[in-house]
Coordinates of C-alpha atoms in Angstrom, one line a residue:
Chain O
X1 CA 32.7 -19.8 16.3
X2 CA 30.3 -22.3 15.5
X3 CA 28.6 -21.4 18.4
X4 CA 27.8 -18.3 17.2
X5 CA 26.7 -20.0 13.4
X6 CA 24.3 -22.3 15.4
X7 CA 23.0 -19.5 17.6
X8 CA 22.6 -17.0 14.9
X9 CA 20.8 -19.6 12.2
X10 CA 18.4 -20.9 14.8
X11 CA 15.4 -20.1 13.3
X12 CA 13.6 -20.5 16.6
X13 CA 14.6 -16.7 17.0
X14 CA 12.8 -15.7 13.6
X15 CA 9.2 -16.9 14.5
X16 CA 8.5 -13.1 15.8
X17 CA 8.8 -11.9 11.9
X18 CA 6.2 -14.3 11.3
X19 CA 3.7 -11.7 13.0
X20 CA 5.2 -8.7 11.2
X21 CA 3.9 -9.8 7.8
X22 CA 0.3 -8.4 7.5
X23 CA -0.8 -5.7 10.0
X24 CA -2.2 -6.4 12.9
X25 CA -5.8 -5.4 14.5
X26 CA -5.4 -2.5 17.2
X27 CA -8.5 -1.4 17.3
X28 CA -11.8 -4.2 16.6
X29 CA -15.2 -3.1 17.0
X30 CA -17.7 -5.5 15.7
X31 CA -16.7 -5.4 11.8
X32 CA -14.6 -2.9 12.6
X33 CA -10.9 -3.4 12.3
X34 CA -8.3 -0.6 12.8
X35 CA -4.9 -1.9 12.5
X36 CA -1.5 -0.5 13.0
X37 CA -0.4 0.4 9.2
X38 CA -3.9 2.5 9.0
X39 CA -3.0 4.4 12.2
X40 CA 0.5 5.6 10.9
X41 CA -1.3 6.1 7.7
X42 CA -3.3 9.4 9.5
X43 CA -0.4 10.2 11.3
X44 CA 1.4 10.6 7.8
X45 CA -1.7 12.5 6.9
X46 CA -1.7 14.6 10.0
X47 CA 2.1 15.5 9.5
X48 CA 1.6 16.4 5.7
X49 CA -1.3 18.4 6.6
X50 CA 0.7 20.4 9.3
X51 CA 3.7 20.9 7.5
X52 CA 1.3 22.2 4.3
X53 CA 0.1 24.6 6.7
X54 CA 3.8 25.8 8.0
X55 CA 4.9 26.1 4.9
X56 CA 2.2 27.9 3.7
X57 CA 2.1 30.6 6.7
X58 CA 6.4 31.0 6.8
X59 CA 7.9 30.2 3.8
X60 CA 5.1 30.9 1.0
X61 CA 3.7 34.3 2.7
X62 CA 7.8 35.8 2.7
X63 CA 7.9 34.9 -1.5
X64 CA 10.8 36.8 -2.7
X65 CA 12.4 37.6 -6.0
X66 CA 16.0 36.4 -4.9
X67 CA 14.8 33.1 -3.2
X68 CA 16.3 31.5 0.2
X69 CA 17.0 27.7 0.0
X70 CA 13.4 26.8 1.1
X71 CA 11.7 28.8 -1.3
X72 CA 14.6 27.2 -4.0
X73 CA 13.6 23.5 -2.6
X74 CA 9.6 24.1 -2.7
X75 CA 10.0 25.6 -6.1
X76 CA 12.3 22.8 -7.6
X77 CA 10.1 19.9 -5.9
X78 CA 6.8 21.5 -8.0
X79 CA 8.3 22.1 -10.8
X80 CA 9.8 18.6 -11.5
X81 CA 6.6 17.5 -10.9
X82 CA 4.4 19.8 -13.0
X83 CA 7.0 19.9 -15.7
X84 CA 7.0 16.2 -16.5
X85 CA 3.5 16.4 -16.1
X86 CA 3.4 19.0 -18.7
X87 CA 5.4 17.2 -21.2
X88 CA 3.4 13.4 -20.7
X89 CA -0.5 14.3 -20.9
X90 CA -0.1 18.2 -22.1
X91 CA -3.9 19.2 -21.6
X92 CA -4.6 17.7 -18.0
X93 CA -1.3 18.8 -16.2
X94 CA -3.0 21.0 -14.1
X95 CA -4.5 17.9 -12.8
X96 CA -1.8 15.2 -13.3
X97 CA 0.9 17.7 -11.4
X98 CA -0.6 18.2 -8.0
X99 CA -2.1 14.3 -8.2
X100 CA 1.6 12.8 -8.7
X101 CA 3.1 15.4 -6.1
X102 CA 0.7 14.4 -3.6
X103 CA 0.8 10.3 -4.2
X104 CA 4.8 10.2 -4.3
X105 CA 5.0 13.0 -0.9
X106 CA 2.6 10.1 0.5
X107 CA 4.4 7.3 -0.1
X108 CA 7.4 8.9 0.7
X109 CA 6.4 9.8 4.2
X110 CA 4.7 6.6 4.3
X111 CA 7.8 4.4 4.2
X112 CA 10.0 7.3 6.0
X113 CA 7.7 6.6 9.1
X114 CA 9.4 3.1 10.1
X115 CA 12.0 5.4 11.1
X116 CA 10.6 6.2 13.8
X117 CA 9.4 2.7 14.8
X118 CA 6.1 2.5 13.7
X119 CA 4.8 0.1 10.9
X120 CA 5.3 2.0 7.4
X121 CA 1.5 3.5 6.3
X122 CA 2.4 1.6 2.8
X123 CA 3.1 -1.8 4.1
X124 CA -0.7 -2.5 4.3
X125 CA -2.1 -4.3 1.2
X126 CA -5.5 -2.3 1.2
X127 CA -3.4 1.4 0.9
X128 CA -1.0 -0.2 -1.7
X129 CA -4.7 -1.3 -3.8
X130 CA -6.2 2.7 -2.9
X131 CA -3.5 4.3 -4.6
X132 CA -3.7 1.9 -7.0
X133 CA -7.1 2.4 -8.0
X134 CA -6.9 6.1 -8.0
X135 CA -4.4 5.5 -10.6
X136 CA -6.5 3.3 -12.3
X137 CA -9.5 5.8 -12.2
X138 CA -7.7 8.6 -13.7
X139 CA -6.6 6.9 -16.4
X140 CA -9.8 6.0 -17.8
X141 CA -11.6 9.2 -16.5
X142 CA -8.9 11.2 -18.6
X143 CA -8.9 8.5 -21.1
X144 CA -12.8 9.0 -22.0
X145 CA -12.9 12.2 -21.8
X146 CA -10.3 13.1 -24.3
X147 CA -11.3 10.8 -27.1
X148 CA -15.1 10.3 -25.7
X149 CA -16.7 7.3 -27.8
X150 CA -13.6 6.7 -29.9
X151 CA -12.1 5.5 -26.8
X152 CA -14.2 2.4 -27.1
X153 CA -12.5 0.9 -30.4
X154 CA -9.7 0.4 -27.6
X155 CA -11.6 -2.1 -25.7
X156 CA -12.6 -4.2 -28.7
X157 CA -9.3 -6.2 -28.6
X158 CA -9.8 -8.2 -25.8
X159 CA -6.2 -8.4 -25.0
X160 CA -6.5 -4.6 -24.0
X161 CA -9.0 -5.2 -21.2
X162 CA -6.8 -7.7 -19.4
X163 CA -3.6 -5.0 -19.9
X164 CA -6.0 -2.5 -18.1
X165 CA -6.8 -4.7 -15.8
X166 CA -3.5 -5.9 -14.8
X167 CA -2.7 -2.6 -13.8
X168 CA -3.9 -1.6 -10.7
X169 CA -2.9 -5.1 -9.4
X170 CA 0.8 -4.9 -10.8
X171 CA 0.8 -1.4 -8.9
X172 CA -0.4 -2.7 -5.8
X173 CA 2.0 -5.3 -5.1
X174 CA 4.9 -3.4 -6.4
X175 CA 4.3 -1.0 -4.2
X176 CA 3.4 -3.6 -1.2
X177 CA 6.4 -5.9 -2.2
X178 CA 8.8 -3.8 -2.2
X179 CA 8.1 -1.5 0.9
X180 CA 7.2 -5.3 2.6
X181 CA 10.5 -7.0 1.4
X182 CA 12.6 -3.8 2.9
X183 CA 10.9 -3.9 6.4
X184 CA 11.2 -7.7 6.9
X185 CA 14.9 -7.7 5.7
X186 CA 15.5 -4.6 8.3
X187 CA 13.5 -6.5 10.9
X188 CA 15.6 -9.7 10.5
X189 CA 18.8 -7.5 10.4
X190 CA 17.6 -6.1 14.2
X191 CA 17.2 -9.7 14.9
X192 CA 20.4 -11.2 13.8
X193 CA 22.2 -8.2 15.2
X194 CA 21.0 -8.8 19.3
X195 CA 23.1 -11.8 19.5
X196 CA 26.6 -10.4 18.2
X197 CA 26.5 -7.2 20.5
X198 CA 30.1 -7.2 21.9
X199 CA 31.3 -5.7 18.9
X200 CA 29.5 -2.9 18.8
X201 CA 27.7 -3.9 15.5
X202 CA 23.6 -2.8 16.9
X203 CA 24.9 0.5 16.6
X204 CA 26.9 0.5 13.6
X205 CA 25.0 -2.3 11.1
X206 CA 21.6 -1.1 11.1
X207 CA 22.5 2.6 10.3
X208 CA 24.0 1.7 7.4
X209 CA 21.5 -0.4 6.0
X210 CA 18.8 1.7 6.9
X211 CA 19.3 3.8 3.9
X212 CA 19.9 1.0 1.7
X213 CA 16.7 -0.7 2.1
X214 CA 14.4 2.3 4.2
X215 CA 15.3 5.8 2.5
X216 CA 16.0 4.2 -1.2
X217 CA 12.8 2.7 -1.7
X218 CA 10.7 5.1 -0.2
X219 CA 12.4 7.6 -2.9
X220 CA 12.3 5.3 -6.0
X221 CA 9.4 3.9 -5.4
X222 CA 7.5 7.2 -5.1
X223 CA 9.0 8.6 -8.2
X224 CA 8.3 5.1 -10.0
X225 CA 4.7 4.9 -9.0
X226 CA 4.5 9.3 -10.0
X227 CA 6.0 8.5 -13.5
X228 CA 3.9 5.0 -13.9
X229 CA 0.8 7.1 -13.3
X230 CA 1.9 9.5 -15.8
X231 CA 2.9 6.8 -18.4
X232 CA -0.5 5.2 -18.3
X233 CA -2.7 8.2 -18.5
X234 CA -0.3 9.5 -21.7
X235 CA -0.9 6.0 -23.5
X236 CA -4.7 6.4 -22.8
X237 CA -5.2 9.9 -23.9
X238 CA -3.6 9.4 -27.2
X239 CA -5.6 10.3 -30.0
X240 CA -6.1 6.6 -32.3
X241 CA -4.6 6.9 -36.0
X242 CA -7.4 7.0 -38.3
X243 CA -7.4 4.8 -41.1
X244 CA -5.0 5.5 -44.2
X245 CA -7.5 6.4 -47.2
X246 CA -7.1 3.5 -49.8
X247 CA -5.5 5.5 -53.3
X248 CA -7.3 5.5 -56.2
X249 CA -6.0 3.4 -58.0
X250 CA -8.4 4.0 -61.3
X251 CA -6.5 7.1 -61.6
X252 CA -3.1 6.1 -61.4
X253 CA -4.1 3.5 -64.5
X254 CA -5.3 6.0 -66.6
X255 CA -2.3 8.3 -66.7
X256 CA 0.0 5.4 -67.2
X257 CA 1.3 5.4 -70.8
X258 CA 0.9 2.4 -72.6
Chain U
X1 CA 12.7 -47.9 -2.3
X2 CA 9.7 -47.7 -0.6
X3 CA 11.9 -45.9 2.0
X4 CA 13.2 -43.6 -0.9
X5 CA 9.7 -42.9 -1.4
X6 CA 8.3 -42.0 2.3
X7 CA 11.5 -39.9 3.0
X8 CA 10.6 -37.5 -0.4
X9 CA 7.3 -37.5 0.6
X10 CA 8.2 -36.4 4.4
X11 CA 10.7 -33.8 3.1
X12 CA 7.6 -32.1 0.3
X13 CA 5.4 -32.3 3.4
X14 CA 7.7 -30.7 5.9
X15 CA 10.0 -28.6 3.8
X16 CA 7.7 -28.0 0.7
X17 CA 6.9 -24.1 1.3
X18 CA 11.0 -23.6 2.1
X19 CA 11.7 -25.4 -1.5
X20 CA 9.3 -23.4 -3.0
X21 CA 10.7 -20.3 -1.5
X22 CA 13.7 -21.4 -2.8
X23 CA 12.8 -21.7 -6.3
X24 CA 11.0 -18.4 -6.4
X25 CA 14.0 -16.7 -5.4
X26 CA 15.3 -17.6 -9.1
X27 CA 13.6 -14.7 -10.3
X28 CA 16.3 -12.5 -9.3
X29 CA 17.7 -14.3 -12.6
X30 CA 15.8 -13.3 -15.1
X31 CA 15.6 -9.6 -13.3
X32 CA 19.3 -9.2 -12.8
X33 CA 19.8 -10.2 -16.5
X34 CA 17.3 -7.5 -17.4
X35 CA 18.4 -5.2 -15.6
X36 CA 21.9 -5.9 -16.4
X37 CA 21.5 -5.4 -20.1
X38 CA 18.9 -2.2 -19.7
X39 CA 22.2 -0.7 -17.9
X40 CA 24.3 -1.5 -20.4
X41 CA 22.0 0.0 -23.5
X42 CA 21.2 3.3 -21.7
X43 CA 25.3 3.7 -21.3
X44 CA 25.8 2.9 -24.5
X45 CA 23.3 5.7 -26.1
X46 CA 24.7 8.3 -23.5
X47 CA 28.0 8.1 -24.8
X48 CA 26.6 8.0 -28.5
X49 CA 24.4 11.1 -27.4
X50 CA 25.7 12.8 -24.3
X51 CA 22.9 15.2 -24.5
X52 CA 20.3 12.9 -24.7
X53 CA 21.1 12.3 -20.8
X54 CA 17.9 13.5 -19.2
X55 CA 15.9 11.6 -21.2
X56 CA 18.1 8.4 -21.5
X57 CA 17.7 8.3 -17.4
X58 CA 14.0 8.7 -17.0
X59 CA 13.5 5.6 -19.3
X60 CA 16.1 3.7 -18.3
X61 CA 14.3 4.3 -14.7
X62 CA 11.2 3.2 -16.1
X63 CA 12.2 0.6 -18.0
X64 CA 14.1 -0.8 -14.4
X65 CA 11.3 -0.2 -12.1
X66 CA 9.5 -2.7 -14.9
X67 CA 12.4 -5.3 -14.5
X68 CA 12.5 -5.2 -11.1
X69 CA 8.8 -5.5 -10.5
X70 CA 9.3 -9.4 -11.3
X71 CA 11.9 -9.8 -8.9
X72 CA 9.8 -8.5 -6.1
X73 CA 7.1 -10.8 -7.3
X74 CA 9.4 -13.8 -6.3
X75 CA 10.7 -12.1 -3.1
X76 CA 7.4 -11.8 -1.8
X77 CA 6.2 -14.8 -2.8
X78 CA 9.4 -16.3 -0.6
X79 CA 8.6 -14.4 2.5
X80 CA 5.2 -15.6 2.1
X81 CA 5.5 -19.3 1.6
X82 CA 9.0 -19.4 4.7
X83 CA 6.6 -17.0 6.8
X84 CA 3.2 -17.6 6.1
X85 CA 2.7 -20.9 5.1

């Protein structure tokens, strides 16, 4: 038994993680660098692209007044996106909706890639910062354009401009912390797993906890970054309170009775 | 004393980053407590509103993707410091 302790909390056996951390170079030409998380990143692409294009040629071309179950899933999945785009920035939904749908299907099939053994597309600091900043662009595109120069009075409280700028960085490593934190812990689960194999646990372990730590955050963390995006681009494209008129207060002295 | 002193400094030297991996783990505390109470208010205004429900869960997501934000600030900053440095 304490054979086993030893042998499972030698931490001899966890150095490989070590190299699992940040991505690492496939591809280096000159300046160059193509690593792993960037290749799984156009597969994702590829895949989302392909199945767009299935979709569009099977399900979308037979559109039907009593829908099948695709038809029902597509039309849901849009709708909860354009709908809460609707209701959070009313006059740029038909920009917000498609932007949100395609960042969270992303980083959904981003982190579902592990799956199938290859690095997630989302566990690379520089995609985590791209989505990021396309987040952070909208909002002040949308932001300027609604209120135009009033927008400015927003910036003169200084405290503002480190808010704004906090928030591409808090998005980034929310994003790469948590898809990180849930490959490492499923990487040191295969680890700890190869030593006790005589009870059948490799088989049984890992399939359970995949969901927990894999499929879960890939969800939640898609939907948090789509409603996030929403959130920030609704608190920019508010319209500022104008300043309460100051009563006359000449008038309300003359009609008082003495 | 002296000895006292060379053995603290050989353990901050060697097993510095693993204490400090340590430590930043304790943000779980503050998270969990967040996140504990958060829970606790959204139940409470669902059973004073049951209708209320759709809204009540999209903030109370909100609101917990905030909390937990922290507490993956301190778990990578662990995996970092036992991994990295």
């Amino acid at each position: 038994m304490i054979n086993t302790a030893t042998q499972l909390l030698s931490t001899s056996k966890f150095d490989g993680l070590k190299d699992k951390i940040f991505p690492s170079d496939v591809i280096v030409i000159g300046g160059f660098r193509i690593n792993d998380s960037v290749i799984s990143g156009f597969i994702v692409v590829f895949v989302i692209l392909l199945a767009a294009l299935i979709l569009r040629l099977t399900v979308i071309r037979h559109w039907k007044t009593t829908p099948s179950a695709a038809q029902m899933f597509l039309e849901w999945l849009v709708t909860f996106f354009d709908k809460s785009a609707d209701e959070m920035t009313e006059k740029y939904s038909g920009l917000m909706g498609p932007y949100t749908l395609g960042a969270a299907v992303y980083i959904c099939c981003g982190v579902l890639i592990e799956m199938f053994g290859l690095r997630p597309a989302i566990a690379d600091i520089g995609a985590c910062f791209a989505l990021a900043l396309c987040t952070f662009l909208f909002i002040h595109t949308l932001g300027f354009h609604k209120n135009k120069a009033r927008r400015l009075l927003h910036f003169l409280n200084p405290i503002n401009i480190v808010t704004d700028l906090s928030v591409p960085v808090s998005m980034t490593f929310r994003l790469f912390g948590s898809i990180l934190s849930g490959m490492v812990i499923m990487d040191m689960i295969y680890i700890l797993v190869e030593g006790i194999w005589y009870i059948g646990l490799p088989l049984i372990l890992p399939a359970v906890l995949t969901p927990l730590f894999t499929l879960f955050h890939a969800f939640i963390q898609s939907y948090v970054f789509a409603s996030l995006t929403l959130t920030f681009v609704q608190e920019a494209i508010e319209t500022p309170p104008k300043k309460p008129k100051r009563p006359k207060k000449k008038v309300a002295y003359a009609n008082k009775p003495l | 004393m002296e000895l006292l002193v060379t053995m603290l400094a050989n353990l901050l030297a060697t097993d510095g980053a693993l204490l400090g991996a340590g430590i930043a783990a304790l943000t779980g505390l503050g998270a969990g407590i967040g996140m504990g109470i958060a829970t606790g208010k959204a139940v409470e205004a669902t059973a004073r509103q049951p209708e209320a429900v759709g809204k009540i869960r999209t903030m109370l997501l909100l609101g917990l993707a905030f909390a937990e934000t922290t507490a993956i600030y301190g778990l990578l900053v662990s995996i970092l410091l036992i991994f990295v440095a």
